[in-house]
Tab-separated table of C-alpha atoms in Angstrom:
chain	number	residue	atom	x	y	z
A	1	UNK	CA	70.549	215.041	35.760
A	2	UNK	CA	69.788	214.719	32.106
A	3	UNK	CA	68.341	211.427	31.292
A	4	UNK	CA	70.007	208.908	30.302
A	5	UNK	CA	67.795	207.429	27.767
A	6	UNK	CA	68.478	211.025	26.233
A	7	UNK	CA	71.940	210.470	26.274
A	8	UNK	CA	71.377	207.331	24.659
A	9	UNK	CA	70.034	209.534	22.182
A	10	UNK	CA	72.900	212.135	21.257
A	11	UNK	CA	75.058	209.047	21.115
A	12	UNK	CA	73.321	206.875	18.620
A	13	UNK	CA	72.972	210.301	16.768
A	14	UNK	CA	76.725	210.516	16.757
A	15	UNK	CA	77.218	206.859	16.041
A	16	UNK	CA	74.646	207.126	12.761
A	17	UNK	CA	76.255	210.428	11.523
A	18	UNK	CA	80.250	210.128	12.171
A	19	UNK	CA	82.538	209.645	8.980
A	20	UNK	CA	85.596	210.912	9.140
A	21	UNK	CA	88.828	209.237	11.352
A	22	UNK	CA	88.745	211.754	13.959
A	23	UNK	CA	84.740	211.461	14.500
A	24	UNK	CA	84.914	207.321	14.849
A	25	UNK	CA	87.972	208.671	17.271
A	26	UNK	CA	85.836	210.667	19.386
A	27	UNK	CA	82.741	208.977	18.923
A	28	UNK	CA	84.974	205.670	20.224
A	29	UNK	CA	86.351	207.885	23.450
A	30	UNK	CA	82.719	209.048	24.513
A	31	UNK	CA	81.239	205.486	24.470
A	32	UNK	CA	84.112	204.282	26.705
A	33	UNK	CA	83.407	207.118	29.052
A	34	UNK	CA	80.106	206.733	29.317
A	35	UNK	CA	79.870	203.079	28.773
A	36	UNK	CA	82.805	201.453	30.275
A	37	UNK	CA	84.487	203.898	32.250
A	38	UNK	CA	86.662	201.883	34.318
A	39	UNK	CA	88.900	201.217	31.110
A	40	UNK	CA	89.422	204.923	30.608
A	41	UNK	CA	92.802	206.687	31.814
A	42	UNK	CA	90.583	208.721	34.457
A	43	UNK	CA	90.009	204.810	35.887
A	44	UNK	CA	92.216	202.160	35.816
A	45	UNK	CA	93.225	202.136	32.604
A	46	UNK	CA	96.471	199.903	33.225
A	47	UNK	CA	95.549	197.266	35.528
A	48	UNK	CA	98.887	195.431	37.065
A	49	UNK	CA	100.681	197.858	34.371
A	50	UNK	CA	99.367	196.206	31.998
A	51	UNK	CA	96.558	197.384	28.292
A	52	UNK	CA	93.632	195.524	30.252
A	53	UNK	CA	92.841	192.061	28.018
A	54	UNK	CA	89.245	192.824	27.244
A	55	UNK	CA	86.935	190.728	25.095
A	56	UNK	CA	85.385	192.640	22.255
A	57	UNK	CA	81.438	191.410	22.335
A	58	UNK	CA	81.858	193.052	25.673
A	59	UNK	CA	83.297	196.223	25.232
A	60	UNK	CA	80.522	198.524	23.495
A	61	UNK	CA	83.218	200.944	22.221
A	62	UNK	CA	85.492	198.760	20.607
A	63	UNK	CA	82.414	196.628	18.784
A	64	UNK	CA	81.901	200.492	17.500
A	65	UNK	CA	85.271	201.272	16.268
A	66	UNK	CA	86.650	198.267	15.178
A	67	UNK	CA	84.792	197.839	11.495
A	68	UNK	CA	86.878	201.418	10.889
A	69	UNK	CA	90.579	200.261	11.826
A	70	UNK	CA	92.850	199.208	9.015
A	71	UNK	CA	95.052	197.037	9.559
A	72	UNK	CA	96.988	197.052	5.982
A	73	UNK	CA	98.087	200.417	5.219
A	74	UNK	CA	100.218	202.844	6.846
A	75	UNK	CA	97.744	204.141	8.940
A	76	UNK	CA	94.691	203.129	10.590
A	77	UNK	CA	91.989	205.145	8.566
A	78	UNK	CA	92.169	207.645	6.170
A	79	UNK	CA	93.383	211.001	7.167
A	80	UNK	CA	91.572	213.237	4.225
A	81	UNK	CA	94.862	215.699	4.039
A	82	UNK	CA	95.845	215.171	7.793
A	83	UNK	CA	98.258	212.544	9.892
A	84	UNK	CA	96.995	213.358	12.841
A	85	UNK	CA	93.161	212.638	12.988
A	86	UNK	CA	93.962	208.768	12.139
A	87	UNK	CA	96.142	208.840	15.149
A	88	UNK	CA	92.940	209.255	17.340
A	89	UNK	CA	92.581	205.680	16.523
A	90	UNK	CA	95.534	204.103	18.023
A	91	UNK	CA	93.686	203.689	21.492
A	92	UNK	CA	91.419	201.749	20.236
A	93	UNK	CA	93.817	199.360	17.855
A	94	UNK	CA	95.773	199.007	21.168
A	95	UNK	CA	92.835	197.355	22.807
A	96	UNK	CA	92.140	195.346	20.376
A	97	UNK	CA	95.748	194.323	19.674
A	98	UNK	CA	95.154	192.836	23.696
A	99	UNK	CA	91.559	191.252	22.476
A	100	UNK	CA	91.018	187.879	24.430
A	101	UNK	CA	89.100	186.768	21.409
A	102	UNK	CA	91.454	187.857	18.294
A	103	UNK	CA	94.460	185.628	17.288
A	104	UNK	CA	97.724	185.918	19.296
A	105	UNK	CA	100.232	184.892	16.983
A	106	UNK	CA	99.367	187.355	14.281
A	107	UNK	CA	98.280	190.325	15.868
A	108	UNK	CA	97.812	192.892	12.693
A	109	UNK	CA	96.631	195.469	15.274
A	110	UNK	CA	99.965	196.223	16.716
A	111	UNK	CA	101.563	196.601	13.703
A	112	UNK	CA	98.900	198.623	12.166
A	113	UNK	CA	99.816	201.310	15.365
A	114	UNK	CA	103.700	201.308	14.937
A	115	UNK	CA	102.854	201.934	10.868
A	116	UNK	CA	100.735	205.018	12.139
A	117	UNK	CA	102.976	206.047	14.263
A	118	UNK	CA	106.110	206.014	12.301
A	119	UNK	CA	104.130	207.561	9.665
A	120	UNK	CA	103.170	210.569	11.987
A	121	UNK	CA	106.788	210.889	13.398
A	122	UNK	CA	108.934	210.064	10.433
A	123	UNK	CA	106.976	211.119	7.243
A	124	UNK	CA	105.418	214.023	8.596
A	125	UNK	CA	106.283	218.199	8.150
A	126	UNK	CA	107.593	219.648	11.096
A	127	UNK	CA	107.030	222.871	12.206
A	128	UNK	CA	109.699	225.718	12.711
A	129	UNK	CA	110.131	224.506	16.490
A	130	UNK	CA	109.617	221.124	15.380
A	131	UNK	CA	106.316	220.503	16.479
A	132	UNK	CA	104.533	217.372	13.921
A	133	UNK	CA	102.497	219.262	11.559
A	134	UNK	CA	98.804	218.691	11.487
A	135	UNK	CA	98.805	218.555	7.812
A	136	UNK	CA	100.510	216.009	5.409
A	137	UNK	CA	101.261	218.451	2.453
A	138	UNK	CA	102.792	221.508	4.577
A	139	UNK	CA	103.796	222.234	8.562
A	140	UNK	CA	100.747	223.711	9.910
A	141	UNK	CA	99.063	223.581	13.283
A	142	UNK	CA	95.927	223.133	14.442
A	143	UNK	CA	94.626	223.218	18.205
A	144	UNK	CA	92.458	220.440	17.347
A	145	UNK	CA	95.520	217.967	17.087
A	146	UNK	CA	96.187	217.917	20.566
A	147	UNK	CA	92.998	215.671	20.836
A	148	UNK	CA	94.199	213.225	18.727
A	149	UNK	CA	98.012	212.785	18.736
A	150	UNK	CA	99.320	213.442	22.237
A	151	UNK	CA	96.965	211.030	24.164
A	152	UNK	CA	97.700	208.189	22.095
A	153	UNK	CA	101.450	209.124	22.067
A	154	UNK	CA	101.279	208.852	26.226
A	155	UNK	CA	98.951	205.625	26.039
A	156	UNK	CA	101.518	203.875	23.115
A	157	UNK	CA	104.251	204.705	25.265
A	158	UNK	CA	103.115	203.825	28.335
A	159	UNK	CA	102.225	200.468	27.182
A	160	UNK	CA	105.729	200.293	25.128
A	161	UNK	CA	107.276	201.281	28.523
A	162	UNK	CA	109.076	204.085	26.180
A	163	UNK	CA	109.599	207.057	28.703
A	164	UNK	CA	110.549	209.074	25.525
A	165	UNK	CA	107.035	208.859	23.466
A	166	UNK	CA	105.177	209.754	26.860
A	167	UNK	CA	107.386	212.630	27.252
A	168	UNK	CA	107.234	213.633	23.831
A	169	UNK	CA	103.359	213.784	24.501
A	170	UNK	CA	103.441	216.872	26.491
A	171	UNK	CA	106.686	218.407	24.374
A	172	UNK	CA	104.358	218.249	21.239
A	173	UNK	CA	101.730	220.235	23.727
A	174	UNK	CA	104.324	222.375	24.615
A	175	UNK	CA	105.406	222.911	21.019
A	176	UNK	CA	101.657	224.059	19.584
A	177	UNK	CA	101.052	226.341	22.896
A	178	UNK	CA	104.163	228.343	21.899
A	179	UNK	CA	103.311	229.142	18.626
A	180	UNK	CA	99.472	228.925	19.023
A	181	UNK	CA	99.188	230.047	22.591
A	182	UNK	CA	97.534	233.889	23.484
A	183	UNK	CA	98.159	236.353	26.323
A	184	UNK	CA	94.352	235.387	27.115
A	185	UNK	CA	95.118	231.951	27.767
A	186	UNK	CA	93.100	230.714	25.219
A	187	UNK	CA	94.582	229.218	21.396
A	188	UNK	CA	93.997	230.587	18.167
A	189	UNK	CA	93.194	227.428	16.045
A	190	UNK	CA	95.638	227.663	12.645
A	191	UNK	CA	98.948	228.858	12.535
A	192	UNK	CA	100.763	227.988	8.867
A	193	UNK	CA	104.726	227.952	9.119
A	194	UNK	CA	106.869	230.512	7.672
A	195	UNK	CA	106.402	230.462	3.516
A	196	UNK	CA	103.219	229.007	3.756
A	197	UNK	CA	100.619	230.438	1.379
A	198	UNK	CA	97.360	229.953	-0.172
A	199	UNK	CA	95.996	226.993	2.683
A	200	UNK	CA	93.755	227.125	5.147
A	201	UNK	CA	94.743	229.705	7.948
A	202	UNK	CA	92.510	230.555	11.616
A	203	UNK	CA	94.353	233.430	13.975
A	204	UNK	CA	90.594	232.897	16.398
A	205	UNK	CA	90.497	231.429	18.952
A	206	UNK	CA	87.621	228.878	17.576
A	207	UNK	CA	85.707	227.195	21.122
A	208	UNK	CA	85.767	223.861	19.413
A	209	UNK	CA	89.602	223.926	18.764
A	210	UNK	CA	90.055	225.377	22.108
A	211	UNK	CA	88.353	222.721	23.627
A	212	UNK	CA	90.069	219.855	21.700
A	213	UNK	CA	93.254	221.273	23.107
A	214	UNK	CA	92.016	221.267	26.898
A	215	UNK	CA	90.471	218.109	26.694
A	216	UNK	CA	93.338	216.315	25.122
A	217	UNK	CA	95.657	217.871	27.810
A	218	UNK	CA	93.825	216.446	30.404
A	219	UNK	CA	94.133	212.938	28.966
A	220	UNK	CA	97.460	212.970	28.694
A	221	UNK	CA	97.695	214.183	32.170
A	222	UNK	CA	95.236	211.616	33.402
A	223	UNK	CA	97.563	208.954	31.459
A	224	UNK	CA	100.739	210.045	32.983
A	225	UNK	CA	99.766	209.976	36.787
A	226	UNK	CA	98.110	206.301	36.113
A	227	UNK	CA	101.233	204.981	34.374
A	228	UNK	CA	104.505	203.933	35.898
A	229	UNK	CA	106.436	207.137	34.905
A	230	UNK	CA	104.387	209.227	37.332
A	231	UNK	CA	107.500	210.458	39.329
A	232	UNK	CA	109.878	211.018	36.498
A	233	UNK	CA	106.925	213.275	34.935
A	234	UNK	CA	106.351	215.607	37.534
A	235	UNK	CA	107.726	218.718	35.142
A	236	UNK	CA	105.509	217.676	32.619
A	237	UNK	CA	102.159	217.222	34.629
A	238	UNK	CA	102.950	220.995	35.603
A	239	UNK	CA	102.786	222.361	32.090
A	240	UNK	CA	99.895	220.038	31.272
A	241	UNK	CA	97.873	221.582	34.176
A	242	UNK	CA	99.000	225.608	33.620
A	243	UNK	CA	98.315	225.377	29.947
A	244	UNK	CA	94.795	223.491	30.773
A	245	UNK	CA	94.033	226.064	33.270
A	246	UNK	CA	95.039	229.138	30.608
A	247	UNK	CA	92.134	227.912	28.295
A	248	UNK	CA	89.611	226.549	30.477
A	249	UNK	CA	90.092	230.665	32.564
A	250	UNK	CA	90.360	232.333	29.294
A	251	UNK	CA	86.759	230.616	27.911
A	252	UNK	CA	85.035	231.565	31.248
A	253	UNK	CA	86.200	234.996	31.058
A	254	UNK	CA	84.638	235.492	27.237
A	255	UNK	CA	81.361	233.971	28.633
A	256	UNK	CA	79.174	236.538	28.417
A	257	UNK	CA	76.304	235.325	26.046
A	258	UNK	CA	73.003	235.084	27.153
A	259	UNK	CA	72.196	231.611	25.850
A	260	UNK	CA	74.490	230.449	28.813
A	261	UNK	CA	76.911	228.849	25.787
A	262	UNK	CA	80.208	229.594	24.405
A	263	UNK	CA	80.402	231.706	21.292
A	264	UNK	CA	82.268	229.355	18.013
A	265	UNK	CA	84.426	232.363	18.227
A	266	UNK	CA	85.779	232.788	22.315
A	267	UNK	CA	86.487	236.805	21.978
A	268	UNK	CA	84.199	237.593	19.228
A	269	UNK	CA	80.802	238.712	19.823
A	270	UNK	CA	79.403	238.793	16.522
A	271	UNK	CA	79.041	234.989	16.297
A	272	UNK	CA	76.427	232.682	17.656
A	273	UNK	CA	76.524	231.010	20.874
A	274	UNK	CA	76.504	227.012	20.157
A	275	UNK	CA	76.483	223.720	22.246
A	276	UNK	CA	79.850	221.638	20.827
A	277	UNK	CA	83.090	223.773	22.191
A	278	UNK	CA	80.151	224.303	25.044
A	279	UNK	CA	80.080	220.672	26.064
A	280	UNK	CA	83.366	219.354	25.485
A	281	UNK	CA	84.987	222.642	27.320
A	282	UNK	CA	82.778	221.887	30.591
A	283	UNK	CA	83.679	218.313	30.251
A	284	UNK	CA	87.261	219.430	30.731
A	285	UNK	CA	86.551	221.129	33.559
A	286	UNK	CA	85.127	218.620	35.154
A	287	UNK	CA	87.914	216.289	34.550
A	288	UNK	CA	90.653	218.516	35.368
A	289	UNK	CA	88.591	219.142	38.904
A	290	UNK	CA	88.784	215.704	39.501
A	291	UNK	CA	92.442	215.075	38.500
A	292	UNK	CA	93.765	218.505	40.536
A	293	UNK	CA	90.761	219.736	42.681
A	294	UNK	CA	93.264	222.055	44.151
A	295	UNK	CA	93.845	223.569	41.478
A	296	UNK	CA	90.362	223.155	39.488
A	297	UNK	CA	87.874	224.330	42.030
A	298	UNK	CA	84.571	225.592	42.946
A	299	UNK	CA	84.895	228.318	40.578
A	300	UNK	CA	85.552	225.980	37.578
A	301	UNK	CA	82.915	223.672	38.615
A	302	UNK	CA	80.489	225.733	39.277
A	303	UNK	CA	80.726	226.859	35.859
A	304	UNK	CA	80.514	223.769	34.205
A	305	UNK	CA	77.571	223.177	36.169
A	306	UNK	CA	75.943	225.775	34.511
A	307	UNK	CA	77.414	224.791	31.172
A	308	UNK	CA	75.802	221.818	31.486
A	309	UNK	CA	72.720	223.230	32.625
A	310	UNK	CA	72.700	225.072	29.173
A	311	UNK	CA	73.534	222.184	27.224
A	312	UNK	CA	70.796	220.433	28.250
A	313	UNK	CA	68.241	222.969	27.296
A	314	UNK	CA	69.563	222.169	23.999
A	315	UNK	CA	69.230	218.816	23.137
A	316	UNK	CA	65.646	217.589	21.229
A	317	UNK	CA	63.888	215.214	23.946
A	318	UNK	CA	62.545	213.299	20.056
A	319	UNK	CA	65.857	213.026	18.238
A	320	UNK	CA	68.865	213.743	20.793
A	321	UNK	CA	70.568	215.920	18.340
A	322	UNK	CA	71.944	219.212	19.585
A	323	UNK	CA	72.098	222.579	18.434
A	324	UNK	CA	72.667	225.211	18.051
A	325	UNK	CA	76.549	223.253	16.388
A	326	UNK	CA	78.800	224.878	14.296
A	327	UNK	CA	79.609	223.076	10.772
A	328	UNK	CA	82.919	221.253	11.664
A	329	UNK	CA	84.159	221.368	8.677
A	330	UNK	CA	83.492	225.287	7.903
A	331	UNK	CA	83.477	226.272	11.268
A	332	UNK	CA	83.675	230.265	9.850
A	333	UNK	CA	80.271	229.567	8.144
A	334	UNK	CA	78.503	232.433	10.131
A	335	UNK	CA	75.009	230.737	10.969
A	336	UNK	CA	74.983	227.552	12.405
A	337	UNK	CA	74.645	223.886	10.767
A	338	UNK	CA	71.405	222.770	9.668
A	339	UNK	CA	72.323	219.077	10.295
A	340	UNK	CA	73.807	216.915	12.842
A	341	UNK	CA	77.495	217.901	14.108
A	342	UNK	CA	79.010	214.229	14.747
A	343	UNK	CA	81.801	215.355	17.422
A	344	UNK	CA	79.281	218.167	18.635
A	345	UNK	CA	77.549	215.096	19.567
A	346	UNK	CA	79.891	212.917	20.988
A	347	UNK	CA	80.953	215.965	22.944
A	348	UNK	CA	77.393	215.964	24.772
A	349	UNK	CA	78.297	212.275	25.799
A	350	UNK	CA	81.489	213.136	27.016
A	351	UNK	CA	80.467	216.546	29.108
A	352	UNK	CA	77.750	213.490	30.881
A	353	UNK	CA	80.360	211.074	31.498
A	354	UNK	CA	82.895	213.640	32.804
A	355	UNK	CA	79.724	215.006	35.346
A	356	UNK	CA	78.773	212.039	36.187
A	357	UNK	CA	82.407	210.651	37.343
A	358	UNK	CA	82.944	213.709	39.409
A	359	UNK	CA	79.975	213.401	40.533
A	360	UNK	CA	80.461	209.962	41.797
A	361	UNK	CA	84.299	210.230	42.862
A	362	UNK	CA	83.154	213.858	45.126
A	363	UNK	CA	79.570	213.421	45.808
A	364	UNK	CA	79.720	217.595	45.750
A	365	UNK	CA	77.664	218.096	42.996
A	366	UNK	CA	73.508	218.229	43.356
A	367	UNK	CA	71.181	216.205	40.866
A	368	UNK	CA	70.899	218.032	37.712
A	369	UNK	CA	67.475	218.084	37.156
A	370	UNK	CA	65.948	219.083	34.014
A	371	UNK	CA	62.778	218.684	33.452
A	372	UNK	CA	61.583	217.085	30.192
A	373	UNK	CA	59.268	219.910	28.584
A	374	UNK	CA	62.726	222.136	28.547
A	375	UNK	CA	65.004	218.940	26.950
A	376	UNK	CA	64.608	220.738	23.065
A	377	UNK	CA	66.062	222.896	20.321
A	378	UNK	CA	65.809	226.812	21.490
C-alpha cells in the first residue's frame, strides 16, 4: 500500500494550501476518513440515533475546520459567488454544535447551520425544474454541488429527524442528473438556465465535476441506510445507486490513456491525463463496492485498484504533492497547474481511506505495494 507517512504528506499539503469554503469542506471530510473513520456515515456515524458527542482536542478534523466556521452571518464561510460550497461545512458545524467541551446553553453552531440552510433553500435561484442553483446571482448548475449540498442536506435531516430534507437530498440529485445527465452516463459540469447569458458555461463532462457528483451520491446513500429512514428510502437509495453506477461505467469506458489516469476532460482526448478526478473517482468506487458489492463488483474494483496504482506513481516521495492536477479554478486551462491543487489533494487522502476501509471490511484486496523509488512526479 502507499505509505502512510506519504499520505501524511498529501494531507498536510492540502491542509497548508486550502482557501476557499469548499476546500476546508473537503479537506475536513478526508481527515475524518482517514483519521477518524468510525465517525464517518460509511461507520457509525449515528450512534443510538444520535450526532456522536465528540470532544474537539480529540477529533483531528474538527480541530482543522473549526477556526473556518462562522458562526455570525448567514452562512458558515464565504461562498465567493456560490451558496452551495459553504454548505460543505454544515457537517462539521453539526459536530461541533454536539462538542462535549463547547457551551450548551448557547450553542451558536446550530444556529449558524439553520442560517445556511435557509439561506440555500429560501434565498437561492432555482432552476427551471427547481433544482437550488449553484450560483447566488443566476440558476445555474454545476456537478460539483452534489458534493457539497446533498450530503449535508441527508446528515441535517437525519439529525433533525426531518424525513423531508433527507428526501430532498436525493430529489436535488435527481434534479441536476436530468438536466446535466448524458446518454454516456457521465455529467457535463455547467448547465445555465434558460435566458442566461454572458456567465460561466461547461457542456464537458470535466473528471473532477464528475467525480464530485459520484462521490457525493455515495454519501448520501451511505447516510440514508445508517439513519432511521432506511425503509421509507428504499426508492431513493435506487436512484442514488443507478445514477452512481452511470458515471463511475461511463469514466471507465473513456479510460483509455496511457498514464493509467483519467483525462480533465472524460470523452476528450486532446487533454492531459491528471491525478484529482483520478483519485476521488476510484475512491467512489471503492465506496460504492462496499455499500452495494452486488452491484459494484470485481469489475469496478479492479479498476480502482489500478487507479490507485496510478495515483501513486504520482505523488513526490519529498513533498506529497500530486500531479499531474488540473487548476480548479480554470479547469479549461489546457496544461496542467504548476502549483498545488488543494481538493486534488485531499482527493488522494480520500481514494486511501476509501481503499483502505474496503480493504479492511472485505479482506479481498492484496497489499498495494509501491515501492519508494517510483512514489514521484512523472
Amino acid at each position: 500500500m502507499i505509505p502512510e507517512i506519504l499520505i501524511d504528506k498529501v494531507l498536510n499539503k492540502a491542509r497548508e494550501t486550502a482557501s476557499h469554503s469548499w476546500e476546508y469542506g473537503t479537506v475536513f471530510e478526508a481527515t475524518l476518513e482517514y483519521r477518524s473513520s468510525q465517525f464517518t456515515v460509511f461507520h457509525d456515524p449515528f450512534p443510538g440515533g444520535e450526532i456522536p458527542v465528540l470532544r474537539v482536542e480529540d477529533v483531528e478534523a474538527l480541530q482543522y475546520v473549526k477556526p473556518f466556521i462562522r458562526t455570525n452571518s448567514q452562512r458558515l464561510c464565504e461562498g465567493n459567488g456560490s451558496s452551495s460550497d459553504p454548505t460543505s461545512l454544515c457537517i462539521p458545524a453539526l459536530l461541533l454544535s454536539r462538542s462535549a467541551t463547547l457551551p450548551v446553553s448557547d450553542n451558536l453552531y446550530l444556529s449558524a447551520v439553520s442560517h445556511q440552510l435557509h439561506d440555500l433553500l429560501s434565498t437561492t435561484p432555482r432552476f427551471s425544474n427547481d433544482a437550488v442553483s449553484h450560483r447566488d446571482a443566476y440558476p445555474s448548475l454545476w456537478a460539483d454541488f452534489i458534493y457539497m449540498v446533498p450530503p449535508a442536506l441527508a446528515y441535517n435531516g437525519t439529525f433533525t429527524a426531518d424525513i423531508d430534507m433527507v428526501k430532498e437530498s436525493v430529489r436535488q440529485c435527481e434534479l441536476y442528473h436530468e438536466v446535466l445527465g448524458t446518454r454516456k452516463g457521465y455529467w457535463q459540469h455547467i448547465a445555465n438556465d434558460a435566458g442566461v447569458c454572458n456567465v460561466k458555461s461547461d457542456d464537458g463532462a470535466w473528471c473532477t465535476s464528475n467525480a464530485w457528483a459520484a462521490a457525493g451520491m455515495a454519501r448520501v446513500l451511505a447516510t440514508l441506510r445508517k439513519s432511521q429512514y432506511v425503509s421509507e428510502t428504499e426508492e431513493e437509495q435506487n436512484a442514488l445507486l443507478q445514477m452512481t453506477k452511470g458515471i463511475l461505467s461511463g469514466a471507465m469506458e473513456a479510460d483509455t490513456d496511457t498514464t493509467g489516469l483519467l483525462r480533465n476532460y472524460l470523452d476528450d482526448e486532446t487533454w492531459f491525463a491528471e491525478v484529482a478526478g483520478t483519485a476521488l473517482m476510484a475512491a467512489t468506487a471503492f465506496r460504492m463496492a462496499f455499500l452495494e458489492p452486488g452491484l459494484f463488483g470485481k469489475r469496478y474494483t479492479d479498476w480502482a485498484i489500478t487507479k490507485l496504482e496510478a495515483v501513486s506513481r504520482h505523488i513526490d516521495k519529498e513533498t506529497g504533492i500530486v500531479a499531474p492536477v488540473v487548476n480548479s479554478l480554470n479547469e479549461g486551462q489546457r496544461t496542467p497547474l504548476e502549483g498545488v491543487n488543494p481538493e486534488g489533494q485531499a482527493f488522494v487522502v480520500l481514494l486511501y481511506a476509501a481503499w483502505r476501509d474496503w480493504n479492511i471490511a472485505t479482506g479481498a484486496a492484496p497489499n498495494l505495494a509501491v515501492a519508494s523509488e517510483s512514489l514521484c512526479i512523472q
